mmCIF file with all atom_site columns, C-alpha atoms in Angstrom:
data_model
loop_
_atom_site.group_PDB
_atom_site.id
_atom_site.type_symbol
_atom_site.label_atom_id
_atom_site.label_alt_id
_atom_site.label_comp_id
_atom_site.label_asym_id
_atom_site.label_entity_id
_atom_site.label_seq_id
_atom_site.pdbx_PDB_ins_code
_atom_site.Cartn_x
_atom_site.Cartn_y
_atom_site.Cartn_z
_atom_site.occupancy
_atom_site.B_iso_or_equiv
_atom_site.pdbx_formal_charge
_atom_site.auth_seq_id
_atom_site.auth_comp_id
_atom_site.auth_asym_id
_atom_site.auth_atom_id
_atom_site.pdbx_PDB_model_num
ATOM 1   C CA . GLN A 1 1   ? -10.459 -2.743  -14.904 1.00 93.00 ? 238 GLN A CA 1
ATOM 2   C CA . VAL A 1 2   ? -7.229  -4.291  -14.395 1.00 95.00 ? 239 VAL A CA 1
ATOM 3   C CA . GLN A 1 3   ? -4.650  -2.808  -12.264 1.00 97.00 ? 240 GLN A CA 1
ATOM 4   C CA . LEU A 1 4   ? -1.327  -3.542  -11.150 1.00 98.00 ? 241 LEU A CA 1
ATOM 5   C CA . GLN A 1 5   ? 0.063   -1.292  -8.626  1.00 98.00 ? 242 GLN A CA 1
ATOM 6   C CA . GLN A 1 6   ? 3.764   -1.563  -7.698  1.00 98.00 ? 243 GLN A CA 1
ATOM 7   C CA . SER A 1 7   ? 5.761   -0.555  -4.707  1.00 97.00 ? 244 SER A CA 1
ATOM 8   C CA . GLY A 1 8   ? 7.740   2.544   -4.180  1.00 97.00 ? 245 GLY A CA 1
ATOM 9   C CA . ALA A 1 9   ? 11.307  3.208   -5.522  1.00 97.00 ? 246 ALA A CA 1
ATOM 10  C CA . GLU A 1 10  ? 13.890  1.677   -3.663  1.00 97.00 ? 247 GLU A CA 1
ATOM 11  C CA . LEU A 1 11  ? 17.776  2.899   -2.606  1.00 97.00 ? 248 LEU A CA 1
ATOM 12  C CA . VAL A 1 12  ? 19.669  -0.077  -1.634  1.00 97.00 ? 249 VAL A CA 1
ATOM 13  C CA . ARG A 1 13  ? 23.078  -0.850  -0.743  1.00 97.00 ? 250 ARG A CA 1
ATOM 14  C CA . PRO A 1 14  ? 25.373  -3.256  -2.841  1.00 97.00 ? 251 PRO A CA 1
ATOM 15  C CA . GLY A 1 15  ? 25.409  -6.861  -1.668  1.00 97.00 ? 252 GLY A CA 1
ATOM 16  C CA . THR A 1 16  ? 22.037  -6.571  -0.180  1.00 97.00 ? 253 THR A CA 1
ATOM 17  C CA . SER A 1 17  ? 18.528  -7.810  -1.295  1.00 97.00 ? 254 SER A CA 1
ATOM 18  C CA . VAL A 1 18  ? 15.150  -6.016  -2.139  1.00 98.00 ? 255 VAL A CA 1
ATOM 19  C CA . LYS A 1 19  ? 11.564  -7.239  -2.646  1.00 98.00 ? 256 LYS A CA 1
ATOM 20  C CA . ILE A 1 20  ? 9.311   -5.420  -4.904  1.00 98.00 ? 257 ILE A CA 1
ATOM 21  C CA . SER A 1 21  ? 5.951   -6.045  -4.649  1.00 98.00 ? 258 SER A CA 1
ATOM 22  C CA . CYS A 1 22  ? 3.125   -5.946  -7.440  1.00 98.00 ? 259 CYS A CA 1
ATOM 23  C CA . LYS A 1 23  ? -0.641  -5.712  -6.164  1.00 98.00 ? 260 LYS A CA 1
ATOM 24  C CA . ALA A 1 24  ? -3.353  -6.761  -8.602  1.00 98.00 ? 261 ALA A CA 1
ATOM 25  C CA . SER A 1 25  ? -7.045  -5.906  -9.072  1.00 97.00 ? 262 SER A CA 1
ATOM 26  C CA . GLY A 1 26  ? -9.761  -5.906  -11.471 1.00 96.00 ? 263 GLY A CA 1
ATOM 27  C CA . TYR A 1 27  ? -9.404  -9.791  -12.296 1.00 96.00 ? 264 TYR A CA 1
ATOM 28  C CA . ALA A 1 28  ? -8.961  -13.044 -10.966 1.00 96.00 ? 265 ALA A CA 1
ATOM 29  C CA . PHE A 1 29  ? -5.351  -13.000 -9.619  1.00 97.00 ? 266 PHE A CA 1
ATOM 30  C CA . THR A 1 30  ? -4.804  -16.802 -9.394  1.00 96.00 ? 267 THR A CA 1
ATOM 31  C CA . ASN A 1 31  ? -5.959  -17.440 -13.298 1.00 96.00 ? 268 ASN A CA 1
ATOM 32  C CA . TYR A 1 32  ? -3.243  -15.605 -15.125 1.00 96.00 ? 269 TYR A CA 1
ATOM 33  C CA . TRP A 1 33  ? 0.523   -15.536 -15.514 1.00 96.00 ? 270 TRP A CA 1
ATOM 34  C CA . LEU A 1 34  ? 2.200   -12.535 -14.354 1.00 97.00 ? 271 LEU A CA 1
ATOM 35  C CA . GLY A 1 35  ? 5.556   -11.662 -15.430 1.00 97.00 ? 272 GLY A CA 1
ATOM 36  C CA . TRP A 1 36  ? 8.426   -9.429  -14.412 1.00 98.00 ? 273 TRP A CA 1
ATOM 37  C CA . VAL A 1 37  ? 10.297  -7.370  -16.942 1.00 98.00 ? 274 VAL A CA 1
ATOM 38  C CA . LYS A 1 38  ? 13.946  -5.229  -16.083 1.00 98.00 ? 275 LYS A CA 1
ATOM 39  C CA . GLN A 1 39  ? 14.404  -1.746  -18.188 1.00 97.00 ? 276 GLN A CA 1
ATOM 40  C CA . ARG A 1 40  ? 17.763  -0.171  -18.052 1.00 94.00 ? 277 ARG A CA 1
ATOM 41  C CA . PRO A 1 41  ? 18.866  2.875   -20.415 1.00 84.00 ? 278 PRO A CA 1
ATOM 42  C CA . GLY A 1 42  ? 20.709  1.422   -23.421 1.00 81.00 ? 279 GLY A CA 1
ATOM 43  C CA . HIS A 1 43  ? 19.530  -2.020  -22.383 1.00 83.00 ? 280 HIS A CA 1
ATOM 44  C CA . GLY A 1 44  ? 15.986  -2.177  -23.452 1.00 89.00 ? 281 GLY A CA 1
ATOM 45  C CA . LEU A 1 45  ? 13.603  -4.605  -21.968 1.00 96.00 ? 282 LEU A CA 1
ATOM 46  C CA . GLU A 1 46  ? 14.700  -7.996  -20.392 1.00 96.00 ? 283 GLU A CA 1
ATOM 47  C CA . TRP A 1 47  ? 12.097  -10.494 -19.644 1.00 97.00 ? 284 TRP A CA 1
ATOM 48  C CA . ILE A 1 48  ? 13.132  -11.983 -16.060 1.00 98.00 ? 285 ILE A CA 1
ATOM 49  C CA . GLY A 1 49  ? 10.220  -14.647 -15.429 1.00 97.00 ? 286 GLY A CA 1
ATOM 50  C CA . ASP A 1 50  ? 6.905   -15.317 -15.074 1.00 96.00 ? 287 ASP A CA 1
ATOM 51  C CA . ILE A 1 51  ? 4.565   -16.576 -12.160 1.00 97.00 ? 288 ILE A CA 1
ATOM 52  C CA . TYR A 1 52  ? 1.159   -18.412 -11.911 1.00 96.00 ? 289 TYR A CA 1
ATOM 53  C CA . PRO A 1 53  ? -0.192  -17.171 -8.727  1.00 97.00 ? 290 PRO A CA 1
ATOM 54  C CA . GLY A 1 54  ? -3.047  -19.959 -8.614  1.00 95.00 ? 291 GLY A CA 1
ATOM 55  C CA . SER A 1 55  ? -0.296  -22.818 -8.380  1.00 95.00 ? 292 SER A CA 1
ATOM 56  C CA . GLY A 1 56  ? 3.027   -20.607 -7.679  1.00 95.00 ? 293 GLY A CA 1
ATOM 57  C CA . ASN A 1 57  ? 4.781   -22.169 -10.677 1.00 96.00 ? 294 ASN A CA 1
ATOM 58  C CA . THR A 1 58  ? 7.459   -20.245 -11.829 1.00 96.00 ? 295 THR A CA 1
ATOM 59  C CA . TYR A 1 59  ? 9.346   -19.983 -15.202 1.00 95.00 ? 296 TYR A CA 1
ATOM 60  C CA . TYR A 1 60  ? 12.479  -17.986 -15.354 1.00 96.00 ? 297 TYR A CA 1
ATOM 61  C CA . ASN A 1 61  ? 14.731  -16.378 -17.689 1.00 96.00 ? 298 ASN A CA 1
ATOM 62  C CA . GLU A 1 62  ? 17.995  -18.435 -17.219 1.00 97.00 ? 299 GLU A CA 1
ATOM 63  C CA . LYS A 1 63  ? 19.841  -15.145 -17.227 1.00 96.00 ? 300 LYS A CA 1
ATOM 64  C CA . PHE A 1 64  ? 18.172  -14.120 -13.944 1.00 97.00 ? 301 PHE A CA 1
ATOM 65  C CA . LYS A 1 65  ? 18.074  -17.622 -12.194 1.00 97.00 ? 302 LYS A CA 1
ATOM 66  C CA . GLY A 1 66  ? 19.914  -17.016 -8.792  1.00 95.00 ? 303 GLY A CA 1
ATOM 67  C CA . LYS A 1 67  ? 19.214  -13.252 -9.123  1.00 97.00 ? 304 LYS A CA 1
ATOM 68  C CA . ALA A 1 68  ? 15.516  -13.231 -8.850  1.00 98.00 ? 305 ALA A CA 1
ATOM 69  C CA . THR A 1 69  ? 12.641  -14.916 -6.867  1.00 98.00 ? 306 THR A CA 1
ATOM 70  C CA . LEU A 1 70  ? 9.166   -14.847 -7.683  1.00 98.00 ? 307 LEU A CA 1
ATOM 71  C CA . THR A 1 71  ? 6.600   -15.369 -5.269  1.00 98.00 ? 308 THR A CA 1
ATOM 72  C CA . ALA A 1 72  ? 2.700   -14.542 -4.877  1.00 98.00 ? 309 ALA A CA 1
ATOM 73  C CA . ASP A 1 73  ? 0.321   -14.140 -2.171  1.00 97.00 ? 310 ASP A CA 1
ATOM 74  C CA . LYS A 1 74  ? -3.182  -15.394 -3.228  1.00 97.00 ? 311 LYS A CA 1
ATOM 75  C CA . SER A 1 75  ? -4.810  -13.756 0.007   1.00 96.00 ? 312 SER A CA 1
ATOM 76  C CA . SER A 1 76  ? -3.665  -10.300 -0.806  1.00 97.00 ? 313 SER A CA 1
ATOM 77  C CA . SER A 1 77  ? -3.686  -10.660 -4.687  1.00 97.00 ? 314 SER A CA 1
ATOM 78  C CA . THR A 1 78  ? 0.131   -9.628  -4.616  1.00 98.00 ? 315 THR A CA 1
ATOM 79  C CA . ALA A 1 79  ? 3.197   -10.829 -6.664  1.00 98.00 ? 316 ALA A CA 1
ATOM 80  C CA . TYR A 1 80  ? 6.551   -10.408 -5.299  1.00 98.00 ? 317 TYR A CA 1
ATOM 81  C CA . MET A 1 81  ? 9.938   -10.342 -6.883  1.00 98.00 ? 318 MET A CA 1
ATOM 82  C CA . GLN A 1 82  ? 13.103  -10.575 -4.594  1.00 98.00 ? 319 GLN A CA 1
ATOM 83  C CA . LEU A 1 83  ? 16.652  -9.648  -6.238  1.00 98.00 ? 320 LEU A CA 1
ATOM 84  C CA . SER A 1 84  ? 19.564  -10.899 -4.530  1.00 97.00 ? 321 SER A CA 1
ATOM 85  C CA . SER A 1 85  ? 23.313  -9.712  -4.271  1.00 97.00 ? 322 SER A CA 1
ATOM 86  C CA . LEU A 1 86  ? 22.627  -6.518  -5.909  1.00 97.00 ? 323 LEU A CA 1
ATOM 87  C CA . THR A 1 87  ? 25.073  -4.642  -7.889  1.00 97.00 ? 324 THR A CA 1
ATOM 88  C CA . SER A 1 88  ? 25.101  -1.352  -9.725  1.00 95.00 ? 325 SER A CA 1
ATOM 89  C CA . GLU A 1 89  ? 23.876  -3.678  -12.687 1.00 95.00 ? 326 GLU A CA 1
ATOM 90  C CA . ASP A 1 90  ? 20.526  -4.321  -11.165 1.00 97.00 ? 327 ASP A CA 1
ATOM 91  C CA . SER A 1 91  ? 19.747  -0.679  -10.881 1.00 97.00 ? 328 SER A CA 1
ATOM 92  C CA . ALA A 1 92  ? 16.757  -0.476  -13.157 1.00 97.00 ? 329 ALA A CA 1
ATOM 93  C CA . VAL A 1 93  ? 13.128  0.013   -13.900 1.00 97.00 ? 330 VAL A CA 1
ATOM 94  C CA . TYR A 1 94  ? 11.274  -2.972  -12.959 1.00 98.00 ? 331 TYR A CA 1
ATOM 95  C CA . PHE A 1 95  ? 7.884   -3.633  -14.178 1.00 98.00 ? 332 PHE A CA 1
ATOM 96  C CA . CYS A 1 96  ? 5.160   -6.326  -13.418 1.00 98.00 ? 333 CYS A CA 1
ATOM 97  C CA . ALA A 1 97  ? 2.804   -7.294  -16.263 1.00 98.00 ? 334 ALA A CA 1
ATOM 98  C CA . MET A 1 98  ? -0.130  -9.395  -16.632 1.00 96.00 ? 335 MET A CA 1
ATOM 99  C CA . THR A 1 99  ? -0.665  -11.827 -19.632 1.00 94.00 ? 336 THR A CA 1
ATOM 100 C CA . THR A 1 100 ? -4.066  -13.207 -20.417 1.00 91.00 ? 337 THR A CA 1
ATOM 101 C CA . ALA A 1 101 ? -2.435  -15.297 -23.203 1.00 87.00 ? 338 ALA A CA 1
ATOM 102 C CA . THR A 1 102 ? 1.027   -16.514 -22.200 1.00 82.00 ? 339 THR A CA 1
ATOM 103 C CA . TYR A 1 103 ? 2.837   -15.058 -25.139 1.00 89.00 ? 340 TYR A CA 1
ATOM 104 C CA . TYR A 1 104 ? 2.594   -11.344 -24.390 1.00 93.00 ? 341 TYR A CA 1
ATOM 105 C CA . PHE A 1 105 ? 1.969   -8.783  -21.977 1.00 96.00 ? 342 PHE A CA 1
ATOM 106 C CA . ASP A 1 106 ? -1.628  -7.034  -21.746 1.00 94.00 ? 343 ASP A CA 1
ATOM 107 C CA . TYR A 1 107 ? -1.454  -4.986  -18.771 1.00 96.00 ? 344 TYR A CA 1
ATOM 108 C CA . TRP A 1 108 ? 1.541   -3.278  -16.673 1.00 98.00 ? 345 TRP A CA 1
ATOM 109 C CA . GLY A 1 109 ? 2.231   -1.894  -13.589 1.00 98.00 ? 346 GLY A CA 1
ATOM 110 C CA . GLN A 1 110 ? 3.544   1.593   -13.228 1.00 98.00 ? 347 GLN A CA 1
ATOM 111 C CA . GLY A 1 111 ? 6.941   0.485   -12.746 1.00 97.00 ? 348 GLY A CA 1
ATOM 112 C CA . THR A 1 112 ? 9.424   0.514   -9.507  1.00 98.00 ? 349 THR A CA 1
ATOM 113 C CA . THR A 1 113 ? 12.680  2.145   -9.676  1.00 97.00 ? 350 THR A CA 1
ATOM 114 C CA . LEU A 1 114 ? 15.762  0.397   -7.961  1.00 97.00 ? 351 LEU A CA 1
ATOM 115 C CA . THR A 1 115 ? 18.895  2.389   -7.463  1.00 97.00 ? 352 THR A CA 1
ATOM 116 C CA . VAL A 1 116 ? 21.768  0.260   -5.992  1.00 97.00 ? 353 VAL A CA 1
ATOM 117 C CA . SER A 1 117 ? 24.510  2.617   -4.654  1.00 95.00 ? 354 SER A CA 1
ATOM 118 C CA . SER A 1 118 ? 26.663  3.041   -1.531  1.00 92.00 ? 355 SER A CA 1
ATOM 119 C CA . GLU B 2 1   ? 18.212  -16.717 -27.231 1.00 95.00 ? 52  GLU B CA 1
ATOM 120 C CA . ASN B 2 2   ? 16.045  -15.024 -30.369 1.00 97.00 ? 53  ASN B CA 1
ATOM 121 C CA . VAL B 2 3   ? 17.661  -11.624 -31.012 1.00 97.00 ? 54  VAL B CA 1
ATOM 122 C CA . LEU B 2 4   ? 15.518  -9.256  -32.384 1.00 97.00 ? 55  LEU B CA 1
ATOM 123 C CA . THR B 2 5   ? 16.975  -6.283  -34.539 1.00 97.00 ? 56  THR B CA 1
ATOM 124 C CA . GLN B 2 6   ? 14.716  -3.212  -34.890 1.00 98.00 ? 57  GLN B CA 1
ATOM 125 C CA . SER B 2 7   ? 15.467  -0.436  -37.701 1.00 96.00 ? 58  SER B CA 1
ATOM 126 C CA . PRO B 2 8   ? 16.035  2.152   -37.422 1.00 96.00 ? 59  PRO B CA 1
ATOM 127 C CA . ALA B 2 9   ? 16.694  3.006   -33.950 1.00 96.00 ? 60  ALA B CA 1
ATOM 128 C CA . ILE B 2 10  ? 15.506  6.548   -34.113 1.00 97.00 ? 61  ILE B CA 1
ATOM 129 C CA . MET B 2 11  ? 13.294  7.988   -36.807 1.00 97.00 ? 62  MET B CA 1
ATOM 130 C CA . SER B 2 12  ? 11.133  11.499  -37.496 1.00 97.00 ? 63  SER B CA 1
ATOM 131 C CA . ALA B 2 13  ? 8.295   11.799  -39.313 1.00 97.00 ? 64  ALA B CA 1
ATOM 132 C CA . SER B 2 14  ? 5.945   14.947  -40.385 1.00 97.00 ? 65  SER B CA 1
ATOM 133 C CA . LEU B 2 15  ? 2.292   14.966  -39.588 1.00 97.00 ? 66  LEU B CA 1
ATOM 134 C CA . GLY B 2 16  ? 0.412   12.946  -42.146 1.00 97.00 ? 67  GLY B CA 1
ATOM 135 C CA . GLU B 2 17  ? 3.550   11.063  -43.193 1.00 97.00 ? 68  GLU B CA 1
ATOM 136 C CA . LYS B 2 18  ? 3.641   7.269   -43.622 1.00 98.00 ? 69  LYS B CA 1
ATOM 137 C CA . VAL B 2 19  ? 5.733   5.303   -41.257 1.00 98.00 ? 70  VAL B CA 1
ATOM 138 C CA . THR B 2 20  ? 7.204   2.021   -41.172 1.00 98.00 ? 71  THR B CA 1
ATOM 139 C CA . MET B 2 21  ? 9.518   0.326   -39.001 1.00 98.00 ? 72  MET B CA 1
ATOM 140 C CA . SER B 2 22  ? 11.005  -3.264  -38.984 1.00 98.00 ? 73  SER B CA 1
ATOM 141 C CA . CYS B 2 23  ? 11.839  -5.982  -36.666 1.00 98.00 ? 74  CYS B CA 1
ATOM 142 C CA . ARG B 2 24  ? 14.090  -9.002  -37.692 1.00 98.00 ? 75  ARG B CA 1
ATOM 143 C CA . ALA B 2 25  ? 14.524  -12.156 -35.709 1.00 98.00 ? 76  ALA B CA 1
ATOM 144 C CA . SER B 2 26  ? 17.510  -14.112 -35.632 1.00 97.00 ? 77  SER B CA 1
ATOM 145 C CA . SER B 2 27  ? 15.246  -17.496 -35.715 1.00 96.00 ? 78  SER B CA 1
ATOM 146 C CA . SER B 2 28  ? 11.871  -17.493 -37.232 1.00 97.00 ? 79  SER B CA 1
ATOM 147 C CA . VAL B 2 29  ? 8.894   -16.814 -34.835 1.00 97.00 ? 80  VAL B CA 1
ATOM 148 C CA . ASN B 2 30  ? 5.352   -17.660 -35.163 1.00 96.00 ? 81  ASN B CA 1
ATOM 149 C CA . TYR B 2 31  ? 3.992   -14.169 -34.124 1.00 96.00 ? 82  TYR B CA 1
ATOM 150 C CA . MET B 2 32  ? 5.327   -10.860 -33.398 1.00 97.00 ? 83  MET B CA 1
ATOM 151 C CA . TYR B 2 33  ? 4.028   -8.432  -30.692 1.00 98.00 ? 84  TYR B CA 1
ATOM 152 C CA . TRP B 2 34  ? 4.623   -4.768  -30.608 1.00 98.00 ? 85  TRP B CA 1
ATOM 153 C CA . TYR B 2 35  ? 4.425   -2.478  -27.569 1.00 98.00 ? 86  TYR B CA 1
ATOM 154 C CA . GLN B 2 36  ? 4.163   1.362   -27.303 1.00 98.00 ? 87  GLN B CA 1
ATOM 155 C CA . GLN B 2 37  ? 6.286   3.336   -24.673 1.00 97.00 ? 88  GLN B CA 1
ATOM 156 C CA . LYS B 2 38  ? 6.207   7.180   -24.017 1.00 96.00 ? 89  LYS B CA 1
ATOM 157 C CA . SER B 2 39  ? 8.757   8.896   -21.592 1.00 91.00 ? 90  SER B CA 1
ATOM 158 C CA . ASP B 2 40  ? 8.298   8.056   -18.040 1.00 88.00 ? 91  ASP B CA 1
ATOM 159 C CA . ALA B 2 41  ? 5.490   5.564   -18.684 1.00 95.00 ? 92  ALA B CA 1
ATOM 160 C CA . SER B 2 42  ? 5.088   1.679   -18.691 1.00 97.00 ? 93  SER B CA 1
ATOM 161 C CA . PRO B 2 43  ? 4.938   0.088   -22.184 1.00 97.00 ? 94  PRO B CA 1
ATOM 162 C CA . LYS B 2 44  ? 1.524   -0.719  -23.483 1.00 97.00 ? 95  LYS B CA 1
ATOM 163 C CA . LEU B 2 45  ? 0.450   -3.397  -25.537 1.00 97.00 ? 96  LEU B CA 1
ATOM 164 C CA . TRP B 2 46  ? 0.003   -2.288  -29.041 1.00 98.00 ? 97  TRP B CA 1
ATOM 165 C CA . ILE B 2 47  ? -0.106  -4.941  -31.727 1.00 98.00 ? 98  ILE B CA 1
ATOM 166 C CA . TYR B 2 48  ? -0.722  -8.719  -31.074 1.00 97.00 ? 99  TYR B CA 1
ATOM 167 C CA . TYR B 2 49  ? -0.261  -11.948 -32.915 1.00 96.00 ? 100 TYR B CA 1
ATOM 168 C CA . THR B 2 50  ? 1.417   -9.755  -35.711 1.00 97.00 ? 101 THR B CA 1
ATOM 169 C CA . SER B 2 51  ? -1.406  -7.909  -37.076 1.00 98.00 ? 102 SER B CA 1
ATOM 170 C CA . ASN B 2 52  ? -4.352  -7.513  -34.335 1.00 97.00 ? 103 ASN B CA 1
ATOM 171 C CA . LEU B 2 53  ? -4.550  -3.915  -32.869 1.00 98.00 ? 104 LEU B CA 1
ATOM 172 C CA . ALA B 2 54  ? -4.656  -3.804  -28.939 1.00 96.00 ? 105 ALA B CA 1
ATOM 173 C CA . PRO B 2 55  ? -7.918  -2.235  -27.831 1.00 95.00 ? 106 PRO B CA 1
ATOM 174 C CA . GLY B 2 56  ? -8.039  1.447   -28.000 1.00 96.00 ? 107 GLY B CA 1
ATOM 175 C CA . VAL B 2 57  ? -5.208  1.478   -30.477 1.00 98.00 ? 108 VAL B CA 1
ATOM 176 C CA . PRO B 2 58  ? -6.249  3.797   -33.730 1.00 97.00 ? 109 PRO B CA 1
ATOM 177 C CA . ALA B 2 59  ? -6.808  2.104   -37.073 1.00 98.00 ? 110 ALA B CA 1
ATOM 178 C CA . ARG B 2 60  ? -4.078  4.061   -38.819 1.00 98.00 ? 111 ARG B CA 1
ATOM 179 C CA . PHE B 2 61  ? -1.679  1.355   -37.156 1.00 98.00 ? 112 PHE B CA 1
ATOM 180 C CA . SER B 2 62  ? -1.165  -1.908  -38.534 1.00 98.00 ? 113 SER B CA 1
ATOM 181 C CA . GLY B 2 63  ? 1.237   -4.873  -38.319 1.00 98.00 ? 114 GLY B CA 1
ATOM 182 C CA . SER B 2 64  ? 2.320   -7.598  -40.805 1.00 98.00 ? 115 SER B CA 1
ATOM 183 C CA . GLY B 2 65  ? 4.975   -9.967  -41.322 1.00 97.00 ? 116 GLY B CA 1
ATOM 184 C CA . SER B 2 66  ? 6.104   -13.586 -41.212 1.00 97.00 ? 117 SER B CA 1
ATOM 185 C CA . GLY B 2 67  ? 9.055   -15.813 -40.543 1.00 96.00 ? 118 GLY B CA 1
ATOM 186 C CA . ASN B 2 68  ? 11.973  -13.481 -39.321 1.00 97.00 ? 119 ASN B CA 1
ATOM 187 C CA . SER B 2 69  ? 10.495  -10.172 -40.659 1.00 98.00 ? 120 SER B CA 1
ATOM 188 C CA . TYR B 2 70  ? 8.063   -8.068  -39.397 1.00 98.00 ? 121 TYR B CA 1
ATOM 189 C CA . SER B 2 71  ? 6.955   -4.372  -39.584 1.00 98.00 ? 122 SER B CA 1
ATOM 190 C CA . LEU B 2 72  ? 4.601   -1.763  -37.834 1.00 98.00 ? 123 LEU B CA 1
ATOM 191 C CA . THR B 2 73  ? 3.087   0.589   -40.147 1.00 98.00 ? 124 THR B CA 1
ATOM 192 C CA . ILE B 2 74  ? 1.463   4.061   -39.463 1.00 98.00 ? 125 ILE B CA 1
ATOM 193 C CA . SER B 2 75  ? -0.624  5.204   -42.329 1.00 98.00 ? 126 SER B CA 1
ATOM 194 C CA . SER B 2 76  ? -0.573  8.922   -41.617 1.00 97.00 ? 127 SER B CA 1
ATOM 195 C CA . MET B 2 77  ? 1.409   9.942   -38.377 1.00 97.00 ? 128 MET B CA 1
ATOM 196 C CA . GLU B 2 78  ? 0.011   11.971  -35.906 1.00 97.00 ? 129 GLU B CA 1
ATOM 197 C CA . GLY B 2 79  ? 1.556   13.934  -33.032 1.00 97.00 ? 130 GLY B CA 1
ATOM 198 C CA . GLU B 2 80  ? 0.456   11.252  -30.066 1.00 97.00 ? 131 GLU B CA 1
ATOM 199 C CA . ASP B 2 81  ? 2.144   8.813   -32.232 1.00 98.00 ? 132 ASP B CA 1
ATOM 200 C CA . ALA B 2 82  ? 5.848   9.906   -31.168 1.00 98.00 ? 133 ALA B CA 1
ATOM 201 C CA . ALA B 2 83  ? 6.974   7.213   -28.901 1.00 97.00 ? 134 ALA B CA 1
ATOM 202 C CA . THR B 2 84  ? 9.357   4.331   -28.608 1.00 97.00 ? 135 THR B CA 1
ATOM 203 C CA . TYR B 2 85  ? 8.040   0.965   -30.187 1.00 98.00 ? 136 TYR B CA 1
ATOM 204 C CA . TYR B 2 86  ? 9.358   -2.466  -28.860 1.00 98.00 ? 137 TYR B CA 1
ATOM 205 C CA . CYS B 2 87  ? 8.791   -5.911  -30.690 1.00 98.00 ? 138 CYS B CA 1
ATOM 206 C CA . GLN B 2 88  ? 8.572   -8.967  -28.858 1.00 98.00 ? 139 GLN B CA 1
ATOM 207 C CA . GLN B 2 89  ? 8.584   -12.703 -29.358 1.00 97.00 ? 140 GLN B CA 1
ATOM 208 C CA . PHE B 2 90  ? 7.809   -15.651 -27.268 1.00 95.00 ? 141 PHE B CA 1
ATOM 209 C CA . THR B 2 91  ? 7.839   -18.539 -29.743 1.00 94.00 ? 142 THR B CA 1
ATOM 210 C CA . SER B 2 92  ? 11.269  -19.653 -28.101 1.00 91.00 ? 143 SER B CA 1
ATOM 211 C CA . SER B 2 93  ? 12.200  -19.286 -24.492 1.00 89.00 ? 144 SER B CA 1
ATOM 212 C CA . PRO B 2 94  ? 13.578  -16.652 -23.426 1.00 95.00 ? 145 PRO B CA 1
ATOM 213 C CA . LEU B 2 95  ? 11.282  -14.007 -24.329 1.00 95.00 ? 146 LEU B CA 1
ATOM 214 C CA . THR B 2 96  ? 13.055  -11.321 -26.144 1.00 97.00 ? 147 THR B CA 1
ATOM 215 C CA . PHE B 2 97  ? 12.303  -7.682  -26.817 1.00 97.00 ? 148 PHE B CA 1
ATOM 216 C CA . GLY B 2 98  ? 14.000  -5.452  -29.654 1.00 97.00 ? 149 GLY B CA 1
ATOM 217 C CA . ALA B 2 99  ? 15.869  -2.574  -28.608 1.00 96.00 ? 150 ALA B CA 1
ATOM 218 C CA . GLY B 2 100 ? 13.205  -0.309  -30.010 1.00 96.00 ? 151 GLY B CA 1
ATOM 219 C CA . THR B 2 101 ? 12.731  2.526   -32.673 1.00 97.00 ? 152 THR B CA 1
ATOM 220 C CA . LYS B 2 102 ? 12.253  5.740   -31.321 1.00 97.00 ? 153 LYS B CA 1
ATOM 221 C CA . LEU B 2 103 ? 9.618   7.898   -33.477 1.00 98.00 ? 154 LEU B CA 1
ATOM 222 C CA . GLU B 2 104 ? 10.104  11.578  -33.103 1.00 97.00 ? 155 GLU B CA 1
ATOM 223 C CA . LEU B 2 105 ? 7.545   14.122  -34.788 1.00 97.00 ? 156 LEU B CA 1
ATOM 224 C CA . LYS B 2 106 ? 9.551   16.437  -37.403 1.00 94.00 ? 157 LYS B CA 1
#
């Protein structure tokens, strides 16, 4: 069965960067787009971008260009999202999610809580 | 960007009651997708391509709509249906979600 296992909660200082991981199993990692979604209380769900692990092609929400960088390691079936120049506005739960059909997310990771605080 | 407006924001229903929630898009979309999210859990795909139930979704759920207006209906409310439901579109980039409808058991 499809599983997306995300890395654990992070507490980081403002101005630094963080890299969150999403290890995929149960499907052909290189053949499907994998996306990232941000969730903050009162702000709903926001799509950050997608990556196609087979080619490394990425597709970003303009809002997150310069903030998020998506990469994927085919050898370990793991996707990564690096967030830079962190502020309190980046404190949120971040989900990775896989799509079999481009337009929606079939499977979701358990979420990674990021807290940005000094 | 295509803004999705969900209504109501919060609603409550009794067991057995029919429930309908709405999602309106600022620009017409080809399809609407819906997710169910319970507290401290990840969203789950619930309805895809407007009216198709995701695997495991009870038949009491249905989705409909076209253009700018879509809805999710529960024919008979059950306790396990209490959750927040989000609509989502990707007819145009960026992919956007509605703010959610929180459904509570009365």
